[in-house]
Amino acid sequence: MARIALVLAHPDPAPERLCRALADSYEGAALRAGHDVRRIDLAALDFPLLRSQREQETTPLPDALAPAQATLGWAEHLVLVFPLWLGGMPALLKGFLEQVLRPGFAYRIEGRGWTRGLKGKSARIVVTMGMPAIAYRLFFGAFALRGLKRSILGFCGVSPIRTTLLGGVATASPEKRQGWLRKMAELGAAARQTARCPPPTQS
């Protein structure tokens, strides 16, 4: 059974948000399958933004984020669920990652190289968007997603990293949304084992 950190990164705490329903479906299925899940709901956290590299390296982690960082350290599998805003992750998620993925925890610079503090963990990134997912991949190159995978999670040692892109959410039919919820339940039940297999057709 896997230890899962589920990061719900929609800044809006409204219960009707699709990202929240997706996270609920994943978590419920994972728990029923016997996995251990700890959720980090960014909309419920209050923390400052970092404004310099020195601040990240020398100031203490805010008390509000200490449990979240501990959860990331505890987990074997990370799941991030968020909407695509202006072509990338919401600022709240970026600010969260800058805070918790600090040197000494997520990585350590050593001479010309570095030690990856999150090595051995896998991840799944779930992104909702208004445009078709294929347009984000082919026309826009999924630039921000690639940055999150390679320059943030990958830099810290997370591998493998799988993605699930859900496009056209504003016009999706109830049947389409139910299909997404079922897919999230399948991923939750399989959890980390899914991350070691070839990605699903829509990933």
Short mmCIF file of C-alpha atoms in Angstrom, two decimals:
data_model
loop_
_atom_site.label_atom_id
_atom_site.label_comp_id
_atom_site.label_asym_id
_atom_site.label_seq_id
_atom_site.Cartn_x
_atom_site.Cartn_y
_atom_site.Cartn_z
CA MET A 1 0.00 0.00 0.00
CA ALA A 2 1.21 3.51 -0.79
CA ARG A 3 1.62 6.63 1.33
CA ILE A 4 0.05 9.43 -0.72
CA ALA A 5 0.29 13.21 -0.36
CA LEU A 6 -2.69 14.69 -2.22
CA VAL A 7 -2.15 18.38 -2.95
CA LEU A 8 -5.41 20.11 -3.91
CA ALA A 9 -4.09 23.31 -5.42
CA HIS A 10 -7.20 25.17 -6.62
CA PRO A 11 -7.07 28.54 -4.84
CA ASP A 12 -10.88 28.72 -4.61
CA PRO A 13 -12.29 26.71 -1.66
CA ALA A 14 -15.78 26.55 -3.22
CA PRO A 15 -17.09 22.98 -2.97
CA GLU A 16 -18.41 22.97 -6.53
CA ARG A 17 -14.97 23.25 -8.14
CA LEU A 18 -14.12 20.34 -10.43
CA CYS A 19 -10.62 20.03 -8.98
CA ARG A 20 -12.12 19.40 -5.54
CA ALA A 21 -14.43 16.70 -6.91
CA LEU A 22 -11.50 15.06 -8.70
CA ALA A 23 -9.43 15.09 -5.50
CA ASP A 24 -12.36 13.68 -3.51
CA SER A 25 -12.82 10.85 -6.01
CA TYR A 26 -9.12 9.99 -5.99
CA GLU A 27 -8.86 10.11 -2.20
CA GLY A 28 -11.99 8.08 -1.56
CA ALA A 29 -10.90 5.27 -3.89
CA ALA A 30 -7.36 5.28 -2.52
CA LEU A 31 -8.60 4.96 1.05
CA ARG A 32 -10.98 2.16 0.14
CA ALA A 33 -8.07 0.33 -1.50
CA GLY A 34 -6.10 0.55 1.74
CA HIS A 35 -3.70 3.35 0.86
CA ASP A 36 -2.74 6.01 3.41
CA VAL A 37 -3.72 9.48 2.15
CA ARG A 38 -2.95 12.88 3.64
CA ARG A 39 -4.51 15.87 1.89
CA ILE A 40 -2.95 19.32 1.63
CA ASP A 41 -5.65 21.87 0.71
CA LEU A 42 -3.87 25.03 -0.39
CA ALA A 43 -7.06 27.12 -0.30
CA ALA A 44 -7.15 26.57 3.48
CA LEU A 45 -3.55 27.68 4.07
CA ASP A 46 -2.32 31.21 4.75
CA PHE A 47 1.37 31.81 4.06
CA PRO A 48 3.60 34.58 2.68
CA LEU A 49 5.38 34.61 -0.65
CA LEU A 50 9.16 34.41 -0.78
CA ARG A 51 10.80 37.44 -2.36
CA SER A 52 14.46 36.45 -2.64
CA GLN A 53 16.75 33.43 -2.77
CA ARG A 54 18.31 34.55 0.50
CA GLU A 55 14.90 34.58 2.15
CA GLN A 56 14.29 30.99 1.02
CA GLU A 57 17.67 29.87 2.32
CA THR A 58 17.77 31.70 5.64
CA THR A 59 14.24 32.31 6.94
CA PRO A 60 12.34 29.54 8.75
CA LEU A 61 9.50 27.72 7.09
CA PRO A 62 6.18 29.33 8.11
CA ASP A 63 4.43 27.40 10.86
CA ALA A 64 1.36 27.00 8.64
CA LEU A 65 3.42 25.00 6.12
CA ALA A 66 5.40 22.77 8.47
CA PRO A 67 2.76 19.98 8.44
CA ALA A 68 2.56 20.17 4.63
CA GLN A 69 6.32 19.84 4.23
CA ALA A 70 6.33 16.92 6.67
CA THR A 71 3.59 15.26 4.61
CA LEU A 72 5.64 15.59 1.43
CA GLY A 73 8.59 14.02 3.20
CA TRP A 74 6.43 11.17 4.51
CA ALA A 75 4.75 10.36 1.19
CA GLU A 76 5.89 7.84 -1.39
CA HIS A 77 3.57 9.21 -4.08
CA LEU A 78 2.62 12.85 -4.71
CA VAL A 79 -0.61 13.88 -6.45
CA LEU A 80 -1.09 17.50 -7.52
CA VAL A 81 -4.51 18.64 -8.75
CA PHE A 82 -4.89 22.17 -10.12
CA PRO A 83 -6.50 24.28 -12.88
CA LEU A 84 -4.48 25.80 -15.70
CA TRP A 85 -4.36 29.58 -15.20
CA LEU A 86 -2.72 31.82 -17.80
CA GLY A 87 -0.98 28.80 -19.26
CA GLY A 88 0.54 27.59 -16.00
CA MET A 89 -0.05 26.62 -12.40
CA PRO A 90 -1.90 29.08 -10.13
CA ALA A 91 0.37 31.49 -8.25
CA LEU A 92 -0.75 29.92 -4.97
CA LEU A 93 0.73 26.57 -5.98
CA LYS A 94 3.97 28.15 -7.21
CA GLY A 95 4.31 30.09 -3.96
CA PHE A 96 3.63 26.92 -1.97
CA LEU A 97 6.30 24.95 -3.81
CA GLU A 98 8.84 27.75 -3.39
CA GLN A 99 8.20 27.66 0.35
CA VAL A 100 8.18 23.93 1.06
CA LEU A 101 10.78 22.73 -1.47
CA ARG A 102 13.63 24.42 0.35
CA PRO A 103 17.33 23.54 0.23
CA GLY A 104 18.14 21.01 2.89
CA PHE A 105 14.77 19.35 2.43
CA ALA A 106 14.03 18.99 -1.28
CA TYR A 107 17.63 19.29 -2.51
CA ARG A 108 21.13 20.14 -1.39
CA ILE A 109 23.72 21.88 -3.60
CA GLU A 110 27.09 20.14 -3.43
CA GLY A 111 29.88 21.70 -5.47
CA ARG A 112 28.86 21.51 -9.12
CA GLY A 113 26.06 19.04 -8.47
CA TRP A 114 23.23 18.47 -6.06
CA THR A 115 21.56 15.83 -3.94
CA ARG A 116 17.91 15.16 -4.72
CA GLY A 117 15.99 15.16 -1.46
CA LEU A 118 12.77 13.67 -2.88
CA LYS A 119 14.42 10.79 -4.71
CA GLY A 120 12.37 7.60 -4.59
CA LYS A 121 9.00 9.36 -4.75
CA SER A 122 6.68 9.20 -7.74
CA ALA A 123 4.04 11.71 -8.77
CA ARG A 124 0.90 12.29 -10.79
CA ILE A 125 -0.08 15.77 -11.98
CA VAL A 126 -3.75 16.35 -12.78
CA VAL A 127 -4.55 19.57 -14.65
CA THR A 128 -7.96 20.91 -15.68
CA MET A 129 -8.26 23.50 -18.45
CA GLY A 130 -10.74 25.28 -20.68
CA MET A 131 -8.96 24.50 -23.94
CA PRO A 132 -8.74 21.00 -25.40
CA ALA A 133 -5.87 19.09 -23.82
CA ILE A 134 -4.40 18.27 -27.22
CA ALA A 135 -4.19 21.99 -28.03
CA TYR A 136 -2.27 22.61 -24.81
CA ARG A 137 0.17 19.85 -25.67
CA LEU A 138 0.67 20.47 -29.38
CA PHE A 139 0.06 24.20 -29.92
CA PHE A 140 1.33 25.56 -26.59
CA GLY A 141 3.86 22.79 -25.98
CA ALA A 142 2.65 22.18 -22.40
CA PHE A 143 5.50 24.51 -21.46
CA ALA A 144 4.53 25.18 -17.84
CA LEU A 145 3.73 21.53 -17.22
CA ARG A 146 7.13 20.48 -18.55
CA GLY A 147 8.74 23.04 -16.26
CA LEU A 148 6.93 21.65 -13.22
CA LYS A 149 7.94 18.11 -14.12
CA ARG A 150 11.58 18.73 -15.01
CA SER A 151 12.72 21.87 -13.26
CA ILE A 152 10.82 21.50 -9.98
CA LEU A 153 9.74 17.94 -9.17
CA GLY A 154 12.36 16.26 -11.32
CA PHE A 155 15.11 18.51 -9.98
CA CYS A 156 14.20 17.31 -6.48
CA GLY A 157 14.38 13.66 -7.55
CA VAL A 158 10.71 12.78 -8.11
CA SER A 159 10.38 10.04 -10.74
CA PRO A 160 8.41 8.80 -12.56
CA ILE A 161 5.99 11.67 -13.04
CA ARG A 162 2.76 10.97 -14.92
CA THR A 163 0.21 13.53 -16.11
CA THR A 164 -3.53 13.57 -16.64
CA LEU A 165 -4.84 16.55 -18.61
CA LEU A 166 -8.59 17.23 -18.64
CA GLY A 167 -9.56 19.75 -21.29
CA GLY A 168 -12.76 21.53 -22.25
CA VAL A 169 -14.00 21.55 -18.67
CA ALA A 170 -16.30 24.55 -19.11
CA THR A 171 -18.40 22.82 -21.76
CA ALA A 172 -18.04 19.20 -20.62
CA SER A 173 -21.26 17.23 -20.33
CA PRO A 174 -22.31 15.64 -17.02
CA GLU A 175 -21.43 12.26 -18.56
CA LYS A 176 -17.94 13.49 -19.42
CA ARG A 177 -17.39 14.77 -15.90
CA GLN A 178 -18.57 11.49 -14.43
CA GLY A 179 -16.07 9.73 -16.66
CA TRP A 180 -13.29 11.91 -15.27
CA LEU A 181 -14.36 11.12 -11.71
CA ARG A 182 -14.34 7.41 -12.48
CA LYS A 183 -10.86 7.72 -13.97
CA MET A 184 -9.61 9.51 -10.86
CA ALA A 185 -11.07 6.73 -8.73
CA GLU A 186 -9.18 4.17 -10.82
CA LEU A 187 -5.95 6.11 -10.37
CA GLY A 188 -6.58 6.45 -6.64
CA ALA A 189 -7.17 2.74 -6.19
CA ALA A 190 -4.00 1.88 -8.12
CA ALA A 191 -2.06 4.78 -6.57
CA ARG A 192 1.69 4.51 -6.86
CA GLN A 193 1.54 1.28 -8.82
CA THR A 194 -0.03 3.20 -11.70
CA ALA A 195 2.92 5.58 -11.75
CA ARG A 196 5.27 2.68 -12.53
CA CYS A 197 3.22 1.56 -15.52
CA PRO A 198 2.83 3.14 -18.98
CA PRO A 199 0.60 6.22 -18.72
CA PRO A 200 -3.12 5.96 -19.57
CA THR A 201 -4.14 6.93 -23.09
CA GLN A 202 -5.27 10.41 -22.05
CA SER A 203 -2.08 11.11 -20.04
#
